[in-house]
Short mmCIF file of C-alpha atoms and ligand atoms in Angstrom, two decimals:
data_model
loop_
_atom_site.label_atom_id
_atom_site.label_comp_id
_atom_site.label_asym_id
_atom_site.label_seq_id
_atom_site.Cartn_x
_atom_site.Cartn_y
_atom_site.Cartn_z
CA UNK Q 10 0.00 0.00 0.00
CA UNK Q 11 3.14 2.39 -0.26
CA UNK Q 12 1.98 4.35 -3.20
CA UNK Q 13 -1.88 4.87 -1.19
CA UNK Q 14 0.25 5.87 1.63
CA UNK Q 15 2.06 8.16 -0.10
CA UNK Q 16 -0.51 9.84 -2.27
CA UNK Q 17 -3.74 9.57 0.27
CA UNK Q 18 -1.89 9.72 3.55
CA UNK Q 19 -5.77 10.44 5.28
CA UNK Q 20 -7.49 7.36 3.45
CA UNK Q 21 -4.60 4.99 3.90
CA UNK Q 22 -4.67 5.48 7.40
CA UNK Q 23 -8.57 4.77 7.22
CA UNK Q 24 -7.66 1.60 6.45
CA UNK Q 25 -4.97 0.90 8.28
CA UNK Q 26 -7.46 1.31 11.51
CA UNK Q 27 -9.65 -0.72 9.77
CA UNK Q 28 -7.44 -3.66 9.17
CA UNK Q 29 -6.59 -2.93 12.97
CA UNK Q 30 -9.79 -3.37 14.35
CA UNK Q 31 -10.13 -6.57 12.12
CA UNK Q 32 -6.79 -7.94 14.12
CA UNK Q 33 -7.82 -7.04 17.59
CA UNK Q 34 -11.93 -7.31 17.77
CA UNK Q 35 -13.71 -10.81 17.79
CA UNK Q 36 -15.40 -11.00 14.24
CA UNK Q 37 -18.45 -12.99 15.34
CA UNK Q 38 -21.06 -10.91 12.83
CA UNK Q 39 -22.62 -14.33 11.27
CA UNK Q 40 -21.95 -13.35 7.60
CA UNK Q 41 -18.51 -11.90 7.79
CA UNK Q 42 -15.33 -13.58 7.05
CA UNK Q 43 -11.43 -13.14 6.19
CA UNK Q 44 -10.58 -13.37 2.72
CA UNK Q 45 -6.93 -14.68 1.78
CA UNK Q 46 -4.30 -11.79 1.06
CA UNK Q 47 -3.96 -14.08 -2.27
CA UNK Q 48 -7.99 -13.06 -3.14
CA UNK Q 49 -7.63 -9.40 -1.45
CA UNK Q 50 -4.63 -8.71 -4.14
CA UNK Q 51 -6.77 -9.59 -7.25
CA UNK Q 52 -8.95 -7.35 -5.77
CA UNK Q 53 -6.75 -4.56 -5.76
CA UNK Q 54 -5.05 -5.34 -9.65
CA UNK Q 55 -5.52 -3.56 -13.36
CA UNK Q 56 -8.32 -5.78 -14.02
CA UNK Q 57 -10.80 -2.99 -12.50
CA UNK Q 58 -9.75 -1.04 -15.70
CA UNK Q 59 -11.44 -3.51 -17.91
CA UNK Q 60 -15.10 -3.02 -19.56
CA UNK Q 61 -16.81 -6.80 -20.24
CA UNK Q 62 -20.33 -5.88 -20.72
CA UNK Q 63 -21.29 -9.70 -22.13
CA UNK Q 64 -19.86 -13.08 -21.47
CA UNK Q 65 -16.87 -14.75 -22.28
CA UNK Q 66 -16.31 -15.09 -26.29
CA UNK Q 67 -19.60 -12.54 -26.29
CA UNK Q 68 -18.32 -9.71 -25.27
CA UNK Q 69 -19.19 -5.83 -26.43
CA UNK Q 70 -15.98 -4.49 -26.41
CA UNK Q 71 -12.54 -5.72 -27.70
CA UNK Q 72 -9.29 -6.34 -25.66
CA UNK Q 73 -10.96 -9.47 -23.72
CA UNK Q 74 -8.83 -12.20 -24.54
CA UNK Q 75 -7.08 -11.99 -20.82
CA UNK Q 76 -10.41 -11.33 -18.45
CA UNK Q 77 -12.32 -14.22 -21.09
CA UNK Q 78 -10.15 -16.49 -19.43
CA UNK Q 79 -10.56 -14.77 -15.96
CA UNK Q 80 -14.03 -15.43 -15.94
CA UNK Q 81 -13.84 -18.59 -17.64
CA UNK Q 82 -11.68 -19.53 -14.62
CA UNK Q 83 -14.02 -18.63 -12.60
CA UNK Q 84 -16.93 -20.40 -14.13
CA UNK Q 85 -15.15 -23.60 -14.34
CA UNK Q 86 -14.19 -24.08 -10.63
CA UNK Q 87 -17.51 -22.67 -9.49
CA UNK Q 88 -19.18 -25.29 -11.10
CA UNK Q 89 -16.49 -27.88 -9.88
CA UNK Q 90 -17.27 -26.95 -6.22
CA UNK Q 91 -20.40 -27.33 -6.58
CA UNK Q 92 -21.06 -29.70 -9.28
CA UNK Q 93 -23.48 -27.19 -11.38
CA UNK Q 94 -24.17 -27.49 -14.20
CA UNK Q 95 -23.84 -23.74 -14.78
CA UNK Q 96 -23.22 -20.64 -13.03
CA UNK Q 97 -22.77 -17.11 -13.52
CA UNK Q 98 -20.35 -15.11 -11.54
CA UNK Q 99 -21.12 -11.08 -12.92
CA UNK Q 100 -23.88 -10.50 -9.84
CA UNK Q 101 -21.95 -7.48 -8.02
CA UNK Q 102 -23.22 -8.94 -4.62
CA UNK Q 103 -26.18 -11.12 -3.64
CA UNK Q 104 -29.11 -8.58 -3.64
CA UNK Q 105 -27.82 -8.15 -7.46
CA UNK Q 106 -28.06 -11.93 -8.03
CA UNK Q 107 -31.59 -12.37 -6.54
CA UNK Q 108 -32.82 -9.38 -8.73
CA UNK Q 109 -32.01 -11.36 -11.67
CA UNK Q 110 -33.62 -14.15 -10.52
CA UNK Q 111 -36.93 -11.75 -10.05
CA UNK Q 112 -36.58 -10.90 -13.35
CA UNK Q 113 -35.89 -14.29 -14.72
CA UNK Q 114 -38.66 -15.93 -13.17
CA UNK Q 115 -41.68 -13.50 -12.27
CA UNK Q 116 -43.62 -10.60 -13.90
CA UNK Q 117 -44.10 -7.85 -11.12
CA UNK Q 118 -47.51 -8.67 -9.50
CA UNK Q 119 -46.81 -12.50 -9.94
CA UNK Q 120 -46.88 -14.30 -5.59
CA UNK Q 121 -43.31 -15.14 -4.36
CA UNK Q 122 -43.25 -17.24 -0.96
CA UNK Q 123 -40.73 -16.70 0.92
CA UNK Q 124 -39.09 -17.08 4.94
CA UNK Q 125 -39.86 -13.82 7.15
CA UNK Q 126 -37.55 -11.28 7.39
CA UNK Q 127 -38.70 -11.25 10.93
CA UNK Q 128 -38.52 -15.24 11.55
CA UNK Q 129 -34.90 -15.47 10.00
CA UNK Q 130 -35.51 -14.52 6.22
CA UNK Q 131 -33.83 -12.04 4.30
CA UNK Q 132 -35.20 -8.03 3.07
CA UNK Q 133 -34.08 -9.70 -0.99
CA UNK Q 134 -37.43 -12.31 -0.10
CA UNK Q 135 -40.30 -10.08 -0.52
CA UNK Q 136 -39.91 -7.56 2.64
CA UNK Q 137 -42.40 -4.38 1.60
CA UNK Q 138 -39.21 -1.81 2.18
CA UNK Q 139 -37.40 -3.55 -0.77
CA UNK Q 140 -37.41 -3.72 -4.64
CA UNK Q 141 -38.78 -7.44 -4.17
CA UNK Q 142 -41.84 -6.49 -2.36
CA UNK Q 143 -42.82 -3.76 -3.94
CA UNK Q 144 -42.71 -5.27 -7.22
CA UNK Q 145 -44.11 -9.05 -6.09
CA UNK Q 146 -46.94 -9.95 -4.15
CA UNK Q 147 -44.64 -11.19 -0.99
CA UNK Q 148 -46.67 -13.80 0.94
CA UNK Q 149 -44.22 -15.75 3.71
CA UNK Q 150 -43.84 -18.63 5.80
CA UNK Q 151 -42.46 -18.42 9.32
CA UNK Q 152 -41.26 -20.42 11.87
CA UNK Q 153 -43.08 -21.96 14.96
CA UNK Q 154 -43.18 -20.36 18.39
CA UNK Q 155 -42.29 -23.64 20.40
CA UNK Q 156 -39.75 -25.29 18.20
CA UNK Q 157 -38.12 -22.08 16.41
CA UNK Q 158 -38.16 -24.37 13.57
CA UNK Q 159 -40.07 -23.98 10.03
CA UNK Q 160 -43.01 -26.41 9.54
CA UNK Q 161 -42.92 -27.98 5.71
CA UNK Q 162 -46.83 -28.93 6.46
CA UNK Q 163 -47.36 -25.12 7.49
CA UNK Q 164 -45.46 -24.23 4.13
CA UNK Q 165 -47.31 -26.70 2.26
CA UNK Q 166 -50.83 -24.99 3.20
CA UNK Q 167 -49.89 -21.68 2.50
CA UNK Q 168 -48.46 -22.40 -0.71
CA UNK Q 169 -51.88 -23.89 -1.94
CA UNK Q 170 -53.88 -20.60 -0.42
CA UNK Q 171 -51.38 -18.22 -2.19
CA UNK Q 172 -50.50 -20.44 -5.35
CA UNK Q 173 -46.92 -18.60 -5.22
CA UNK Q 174 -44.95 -18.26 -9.04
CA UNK Q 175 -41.85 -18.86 -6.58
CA UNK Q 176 -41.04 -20.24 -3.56
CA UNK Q 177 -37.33 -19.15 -1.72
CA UNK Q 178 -35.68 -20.59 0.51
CA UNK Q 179 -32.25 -19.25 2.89
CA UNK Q 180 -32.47 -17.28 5.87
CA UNK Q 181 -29.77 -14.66 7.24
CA UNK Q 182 -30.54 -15.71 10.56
CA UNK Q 183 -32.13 -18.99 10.98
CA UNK Q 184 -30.03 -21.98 12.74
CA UNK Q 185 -31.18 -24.98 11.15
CA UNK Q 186 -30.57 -27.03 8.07
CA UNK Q 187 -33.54 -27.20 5.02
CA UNK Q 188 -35.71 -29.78 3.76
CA UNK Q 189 -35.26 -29.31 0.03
CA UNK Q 190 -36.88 -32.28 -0.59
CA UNK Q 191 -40.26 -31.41 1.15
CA UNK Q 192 -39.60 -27.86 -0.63
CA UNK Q 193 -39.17 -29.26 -3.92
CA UNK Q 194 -42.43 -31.64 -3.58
CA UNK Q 195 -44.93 -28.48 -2.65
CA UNK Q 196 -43.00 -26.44 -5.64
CA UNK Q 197 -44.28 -29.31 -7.78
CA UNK Q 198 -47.63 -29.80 -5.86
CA UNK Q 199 -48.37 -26.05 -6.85
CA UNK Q 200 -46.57 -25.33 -9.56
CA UNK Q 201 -43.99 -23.20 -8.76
CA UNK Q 202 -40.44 -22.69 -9.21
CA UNK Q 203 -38.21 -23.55 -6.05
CA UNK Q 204 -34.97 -21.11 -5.70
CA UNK Q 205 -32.32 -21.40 -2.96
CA UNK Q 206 -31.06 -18.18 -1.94
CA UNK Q 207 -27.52 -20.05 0.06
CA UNK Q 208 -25.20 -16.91 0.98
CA UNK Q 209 -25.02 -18.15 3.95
CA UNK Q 210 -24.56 -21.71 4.16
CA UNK Q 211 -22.47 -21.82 0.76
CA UNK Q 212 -19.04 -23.05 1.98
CA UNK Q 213 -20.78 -25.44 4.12
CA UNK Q 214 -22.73 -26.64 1.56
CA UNK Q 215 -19.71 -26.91 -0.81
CA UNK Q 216 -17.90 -28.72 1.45
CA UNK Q 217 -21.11 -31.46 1.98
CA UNK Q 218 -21.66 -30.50 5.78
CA UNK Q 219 -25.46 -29.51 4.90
CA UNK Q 220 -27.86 -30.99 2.89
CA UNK Q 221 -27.44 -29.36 -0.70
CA UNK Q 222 -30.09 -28.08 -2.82
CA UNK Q 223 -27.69 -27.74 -5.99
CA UNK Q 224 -30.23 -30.44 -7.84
CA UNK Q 225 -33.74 -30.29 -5.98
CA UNK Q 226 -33.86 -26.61 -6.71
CA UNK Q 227 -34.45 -24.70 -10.25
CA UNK Q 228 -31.82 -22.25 -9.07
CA UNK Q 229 -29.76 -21.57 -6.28
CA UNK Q 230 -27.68 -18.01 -5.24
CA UNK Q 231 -25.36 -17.03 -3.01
CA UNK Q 232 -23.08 -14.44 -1.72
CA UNK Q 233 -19.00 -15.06 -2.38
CA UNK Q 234 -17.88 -13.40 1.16
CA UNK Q 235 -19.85 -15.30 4.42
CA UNK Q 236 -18.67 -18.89 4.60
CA UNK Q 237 -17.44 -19.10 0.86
CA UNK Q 238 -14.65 -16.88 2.39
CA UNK Q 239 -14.01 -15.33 -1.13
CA UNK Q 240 -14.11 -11.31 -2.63
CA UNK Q 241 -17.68 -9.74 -1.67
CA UNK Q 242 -19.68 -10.58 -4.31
CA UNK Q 243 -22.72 -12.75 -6.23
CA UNK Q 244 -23.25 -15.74 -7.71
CA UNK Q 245 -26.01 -17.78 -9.94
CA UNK Q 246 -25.91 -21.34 -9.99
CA UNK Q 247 -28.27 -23.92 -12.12
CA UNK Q 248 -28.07 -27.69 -10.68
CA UNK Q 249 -29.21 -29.29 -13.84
CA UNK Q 250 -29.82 -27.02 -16.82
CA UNK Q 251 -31.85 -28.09 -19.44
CA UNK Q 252 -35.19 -26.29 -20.82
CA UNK Q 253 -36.69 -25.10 -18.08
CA UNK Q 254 -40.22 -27.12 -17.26
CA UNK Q 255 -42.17 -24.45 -16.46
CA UNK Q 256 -42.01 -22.60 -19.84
CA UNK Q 257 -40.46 -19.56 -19.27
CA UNK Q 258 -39.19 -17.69 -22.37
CA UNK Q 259 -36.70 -15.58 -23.28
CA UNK Q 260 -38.22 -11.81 -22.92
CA UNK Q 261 -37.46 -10.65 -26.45
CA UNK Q 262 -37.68 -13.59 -28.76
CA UNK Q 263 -40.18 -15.35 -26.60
CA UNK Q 264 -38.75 -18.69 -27.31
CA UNK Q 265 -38.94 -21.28 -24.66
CA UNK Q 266 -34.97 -20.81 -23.68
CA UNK Q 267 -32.79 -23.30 -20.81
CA UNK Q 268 -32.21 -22.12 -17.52
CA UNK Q 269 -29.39 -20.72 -18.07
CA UNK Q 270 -29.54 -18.55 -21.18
CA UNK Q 271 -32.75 -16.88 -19.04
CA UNK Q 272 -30.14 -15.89 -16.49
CA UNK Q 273 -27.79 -14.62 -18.48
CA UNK Q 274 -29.69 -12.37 -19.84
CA UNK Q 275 -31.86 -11.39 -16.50
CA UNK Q 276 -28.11 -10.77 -15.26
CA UNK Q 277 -26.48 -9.20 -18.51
CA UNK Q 278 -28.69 -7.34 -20.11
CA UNK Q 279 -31.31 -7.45 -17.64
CA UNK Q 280 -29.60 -5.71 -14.37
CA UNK Q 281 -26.40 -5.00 -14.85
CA UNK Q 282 -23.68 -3.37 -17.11
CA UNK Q 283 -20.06 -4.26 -16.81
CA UNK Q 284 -18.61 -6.91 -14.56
CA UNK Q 285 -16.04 -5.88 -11.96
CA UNK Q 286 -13.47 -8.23 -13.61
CA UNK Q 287 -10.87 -7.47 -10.40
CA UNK Q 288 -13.51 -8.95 -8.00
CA UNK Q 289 -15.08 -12.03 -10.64
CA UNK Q 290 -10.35 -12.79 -10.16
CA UNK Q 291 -10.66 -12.74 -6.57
CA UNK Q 292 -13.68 -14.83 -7.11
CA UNK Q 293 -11.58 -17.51 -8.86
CA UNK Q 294 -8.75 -17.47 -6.57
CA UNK Q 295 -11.56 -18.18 -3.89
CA UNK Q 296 -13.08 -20.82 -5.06
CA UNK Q 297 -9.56 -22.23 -6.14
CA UNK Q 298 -9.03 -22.49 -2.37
CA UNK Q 299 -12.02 -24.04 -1.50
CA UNK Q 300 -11.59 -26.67 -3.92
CA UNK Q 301 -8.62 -27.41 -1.64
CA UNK Q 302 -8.63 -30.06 1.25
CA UNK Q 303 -8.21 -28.06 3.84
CA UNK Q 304 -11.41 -26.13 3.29
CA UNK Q 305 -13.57 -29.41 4.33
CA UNK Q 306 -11.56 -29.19 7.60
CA UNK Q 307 -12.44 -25.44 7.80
CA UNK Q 308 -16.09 -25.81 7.46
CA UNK Q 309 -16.12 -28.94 9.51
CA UNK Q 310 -14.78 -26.95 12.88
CA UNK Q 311 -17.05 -23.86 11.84
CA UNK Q 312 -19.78 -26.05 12.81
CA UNK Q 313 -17.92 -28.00 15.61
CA UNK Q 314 -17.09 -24.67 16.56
CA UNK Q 315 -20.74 -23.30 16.56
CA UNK Q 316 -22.11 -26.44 18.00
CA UNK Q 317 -19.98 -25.32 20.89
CA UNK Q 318 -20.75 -22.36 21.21
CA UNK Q 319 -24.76 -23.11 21.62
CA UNK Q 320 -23.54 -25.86 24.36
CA UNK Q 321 -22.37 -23.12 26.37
CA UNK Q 322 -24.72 -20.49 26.07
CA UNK Q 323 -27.57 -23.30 26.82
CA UNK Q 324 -25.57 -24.70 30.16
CA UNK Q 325 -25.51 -20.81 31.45
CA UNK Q 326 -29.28 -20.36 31.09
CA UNK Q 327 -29.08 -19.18 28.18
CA UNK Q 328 -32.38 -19.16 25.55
CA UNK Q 329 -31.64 -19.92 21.49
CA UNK Q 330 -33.87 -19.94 19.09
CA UNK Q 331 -34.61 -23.65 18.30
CA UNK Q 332 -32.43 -24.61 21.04
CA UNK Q 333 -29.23 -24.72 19.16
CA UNK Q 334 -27.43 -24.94 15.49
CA UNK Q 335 -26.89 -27.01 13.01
CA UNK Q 336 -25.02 -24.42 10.84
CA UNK Q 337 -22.42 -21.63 11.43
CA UNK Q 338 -24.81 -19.44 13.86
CA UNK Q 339 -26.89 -19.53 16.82
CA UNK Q 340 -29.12 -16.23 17.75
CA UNK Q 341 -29.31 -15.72 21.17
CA UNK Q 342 -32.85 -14.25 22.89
CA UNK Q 343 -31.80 -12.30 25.65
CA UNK Q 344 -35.23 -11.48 26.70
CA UNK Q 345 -35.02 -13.96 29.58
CA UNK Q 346 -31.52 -12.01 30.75
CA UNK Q 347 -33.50 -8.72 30.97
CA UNK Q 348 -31.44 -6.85 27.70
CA UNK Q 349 -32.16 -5.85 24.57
CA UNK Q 350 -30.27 -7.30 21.39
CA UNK Q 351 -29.38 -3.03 21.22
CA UNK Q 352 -28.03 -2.71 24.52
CA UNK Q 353 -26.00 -5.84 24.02
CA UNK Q 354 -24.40 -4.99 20.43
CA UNK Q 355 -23.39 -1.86 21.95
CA UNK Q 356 -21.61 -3.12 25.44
CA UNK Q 357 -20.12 -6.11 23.52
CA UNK Q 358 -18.68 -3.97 20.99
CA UNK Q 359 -17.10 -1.47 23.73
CA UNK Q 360 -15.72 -4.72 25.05
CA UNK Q 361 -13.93 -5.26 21.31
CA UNK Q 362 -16.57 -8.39 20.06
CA UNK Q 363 -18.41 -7.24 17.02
CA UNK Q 364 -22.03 -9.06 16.35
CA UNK Q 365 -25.25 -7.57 15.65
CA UNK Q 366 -28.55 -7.10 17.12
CA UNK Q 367 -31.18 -9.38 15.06
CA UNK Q 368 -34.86 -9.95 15.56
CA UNK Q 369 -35.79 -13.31 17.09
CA UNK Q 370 -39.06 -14.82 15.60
CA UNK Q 371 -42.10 -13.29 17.74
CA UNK Q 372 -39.81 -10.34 18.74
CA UNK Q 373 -41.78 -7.84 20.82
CA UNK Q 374 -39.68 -5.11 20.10
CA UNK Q 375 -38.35 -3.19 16.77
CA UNK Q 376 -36.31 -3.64 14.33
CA UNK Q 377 -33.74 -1.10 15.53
CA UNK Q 378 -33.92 -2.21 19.22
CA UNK Q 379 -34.73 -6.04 19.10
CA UNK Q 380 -34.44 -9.10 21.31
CA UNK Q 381 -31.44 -10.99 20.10
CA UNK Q 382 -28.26 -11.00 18.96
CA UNK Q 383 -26.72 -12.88 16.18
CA UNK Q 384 -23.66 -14.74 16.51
CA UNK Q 385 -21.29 -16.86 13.60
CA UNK Q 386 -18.31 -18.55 13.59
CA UNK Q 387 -17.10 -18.57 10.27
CA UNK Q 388 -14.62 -15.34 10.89
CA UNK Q 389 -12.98 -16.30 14.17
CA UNK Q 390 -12.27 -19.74 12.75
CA UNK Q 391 -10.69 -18.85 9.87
CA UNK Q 392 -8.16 -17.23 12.44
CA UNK Q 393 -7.73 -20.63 14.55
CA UNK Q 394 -10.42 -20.75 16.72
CA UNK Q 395 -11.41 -23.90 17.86
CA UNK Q 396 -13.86 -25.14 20.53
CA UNK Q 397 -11.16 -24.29 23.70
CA UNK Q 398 -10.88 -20.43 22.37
CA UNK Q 399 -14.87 -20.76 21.85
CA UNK Q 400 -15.11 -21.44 25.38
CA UNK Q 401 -13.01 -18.29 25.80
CA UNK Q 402 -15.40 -16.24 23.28
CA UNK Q 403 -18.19 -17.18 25.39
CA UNK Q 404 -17.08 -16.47 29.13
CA UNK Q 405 -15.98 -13.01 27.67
CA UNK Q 406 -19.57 -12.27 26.14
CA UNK Q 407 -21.14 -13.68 29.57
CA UNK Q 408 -18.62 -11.28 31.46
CA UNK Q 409 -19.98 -8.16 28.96
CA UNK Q 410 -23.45 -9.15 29.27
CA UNK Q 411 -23.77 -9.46 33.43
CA UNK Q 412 -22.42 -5.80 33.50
CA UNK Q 413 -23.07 -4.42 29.86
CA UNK Q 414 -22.94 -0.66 31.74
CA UNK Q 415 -19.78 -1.01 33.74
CA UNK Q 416 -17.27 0.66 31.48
CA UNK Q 417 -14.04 -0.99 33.68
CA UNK Q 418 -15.82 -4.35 33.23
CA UNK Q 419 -15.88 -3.42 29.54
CA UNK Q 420 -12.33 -2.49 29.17
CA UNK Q 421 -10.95 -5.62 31.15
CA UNK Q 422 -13.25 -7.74 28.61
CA UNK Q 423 -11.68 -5.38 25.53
CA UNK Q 424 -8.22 -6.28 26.71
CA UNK Q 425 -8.14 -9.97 27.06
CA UNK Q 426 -9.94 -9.83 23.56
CA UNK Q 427 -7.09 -8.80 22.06
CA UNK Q 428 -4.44 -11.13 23.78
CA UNK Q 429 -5.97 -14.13 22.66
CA UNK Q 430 -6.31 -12.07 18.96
CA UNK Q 431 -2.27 -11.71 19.15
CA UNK Q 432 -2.04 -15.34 19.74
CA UNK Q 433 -3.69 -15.97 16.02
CA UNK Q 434 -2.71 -13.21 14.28
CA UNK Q 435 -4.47 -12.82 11.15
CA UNK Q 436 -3.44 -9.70 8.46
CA UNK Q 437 0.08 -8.42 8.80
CA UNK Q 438 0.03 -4.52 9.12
CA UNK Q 439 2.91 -4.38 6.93
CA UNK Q 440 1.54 -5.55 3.44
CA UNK Q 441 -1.26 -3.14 4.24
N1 LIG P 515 -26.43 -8.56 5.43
C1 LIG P 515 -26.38 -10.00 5.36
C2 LIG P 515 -26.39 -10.63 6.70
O1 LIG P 515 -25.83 -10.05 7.61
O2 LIG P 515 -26.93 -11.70 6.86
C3 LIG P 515 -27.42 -10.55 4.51
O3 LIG P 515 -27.43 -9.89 3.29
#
């Protein structure tokens, strides 16, 4: 970073704090992660000079041979990882990607079903303040009071009162692993198409510790950055392509058209203009490492590592939602401890551990105050964390959350924090 040192003294040191506070804080915000230095370089290369608009051998501009075979790289170990038959890897993040599946897939009026944003689902899946809702008829499914859980017989009889054009699936905050099965079976029963929206599960998923809906849905996206651990970013991915069953046709020519060549062109024409070719390299270089052993042994102690950390918040009295994980997060409902998820965020991150506030399913209170907080492992494992520095994660938050006012009990928290930080150090100040 000499030369952004030299020239933007004011910026540079921005970041340089930044970076800081990503060595020294506990990253526990459930879809945050570390990228390699190998995938935050590409990021920061000549390839962000580079206009694509189209697809590799299809482009609109000339000068493409080298960032054809960028993307191409891309492409080809996406679908490797997770045996698609297709993907597309232009969406700028993973709102971008689910707007092309909108436009894919549904005329603006058409139903889309889709998980509460308030039981665990995501603003992209038909909430009223967002492009989704406002151009679909959002109708949800939620999950039950007593077991936290979703019921498929619940979803199965308010898909045949609504008679949805689309179901989703994926959650930002919901523990527990998906029935695609039962998912696909009411799609059929009424009709609709079934898409997976996986940003958050999508490095577990990749590395088989959750079921995966790669071939029981009609489409599947995800984010690049949560547990995929790549460049922030979206993705499209298509299980089996073939001509789609339910008809849909290419907007212009109105021919019946595969799966994939509706994408495309929802993606490329449809939503966006150029691809940022720097982050679609990082992209590769991501998914080149997760194609690596080591990244089943990653995943595998994110969710050792979670599993862990729901054992210990349960054996202090603790309440979860659904009682504990099956993925890379737990949400903790602090109503029984007397705090708000608010109050909490705040005192933890005085105390140097970063998570957020999130709504627990049948939350009394409002979005900007809530009941719960939201807590993920992906971050603090890609550091070294196992389950003995989990323990340590979790007497630290217990310490914060006893006295969340007492700014010495704060600081003491804040400065054990970042001794057990310098024992797994993660970016090195230097290169930055
Ligand atoms: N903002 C992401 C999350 O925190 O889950 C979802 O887009």
């Amino acid at each position: 970073m000499d030369e952004l040192i030299h020239q933007d003294p004011e910026l540079a040191g921005y970041i340089r704090q930044e970076t800081e506070r990503q060595n020294f804080n506990f990253e526990l915000i459930a879809s945050e992660n570390f990228a390699s230095r190998a995938t935050i370089e590409a990021m920061g290369t000549v390839l962000t000079n580079k206009y694509a608009e189209g697809y590799p051998g299809k482009r609109y501009y000339g000068g493409c041979e080298f960032v054809d075979k960028v993307e191409e790289l891309a492409r080809e170990r996406a679908k490797k990882l997770f045996k698609a038959d297709w993907v597309n890897v232009q969406p700028h993040s993973g709102a971008s990607a689910n707007a092309a599946v909108y436009l894919a897939f549904m005329n603006p009026g058409d139903t889309l079903l889709g998980l509460d944003l308030a039981h665990g689902g995501h603003l992209t899946h038909g909430s009223p303040v967002n492009f989704s809702g406002i151009t679909y008829k959002a109708e949800f499914y939620g999950v039950e009071k007593d077991t936290g859980r979703i019921d498929m017989n619940k979803v199965r009889e308010k898909a045949k009162e609504v008679n949805p054009k689309m179901i989703s699936i994926g959650a930002s905050a919901y523990p527990r692993d998906f029935d695609y099965q039962a998912f696909r079976d009411i799609a059929d029963e009424v009709g609709a198409f079934l898409w997976m929206d996986m940003a958050h599960t999508a490095g577990l998923i990749a590395a088989g510790q959750l079921n995966d809906p790669l071939m029981i849905s009609d489409v599947v996206t995800t984010t690049t950055h949560k547990t995929l651990r790549g460049p922030r970013g979206g993705m499209i991915l298509v299980g089996k392509d073939g001509e789609n069953k339910l008809g849909v046709t290419a907007r212009k020519s109105g021919r019946v058209k595969n799966w994939s060549e509706v994408l495309d062109s929802a993606v490329f024409p449809g939503s966006q203009g150029g691809p940022l070719m720097h982050v679609i390299a990082a992209k590769a270089v991501a998914f080149g490492e997760a194609l690596k052993s080591d990244f089943i042994e990653y995943q595998k102690q994110v969710k050792r590592n979670a599993k862990h950390l729901a054992e210990e918040f349960t054996n202090h009295e603790y309440d979860l939602v659904s009682g504990g994980t099956d993925n890379h997060l737990i949400l903790v409902d602090l109503r029984s401890k007397g705090l708000t998820g608010k109050v909490a965020e705040e005192a933890l991150d005085r105390a140097g551990i970063t998570v957020n506030k999130n709504m627990v399913p049948f939350d009394t209170e409002s979005p900007f105050v809530t009941s719960g907080i939201r807590i993920g492992t992906p971050a603090l494992t890609t550091r070294g964390f196992g389950e003995a520095e989990f323990t340590k994660v979790f007497e630290l938050i217990d310490t914060v959350l006893k006295n969340p006012t007492d700014e010495q009990n704060l600081t003491a928290v804040k400065v054990q924090v970042k001794e057990l930080c310098t024992q797994f150090p993660l970016y090195d100040l230097e290169q930055v």
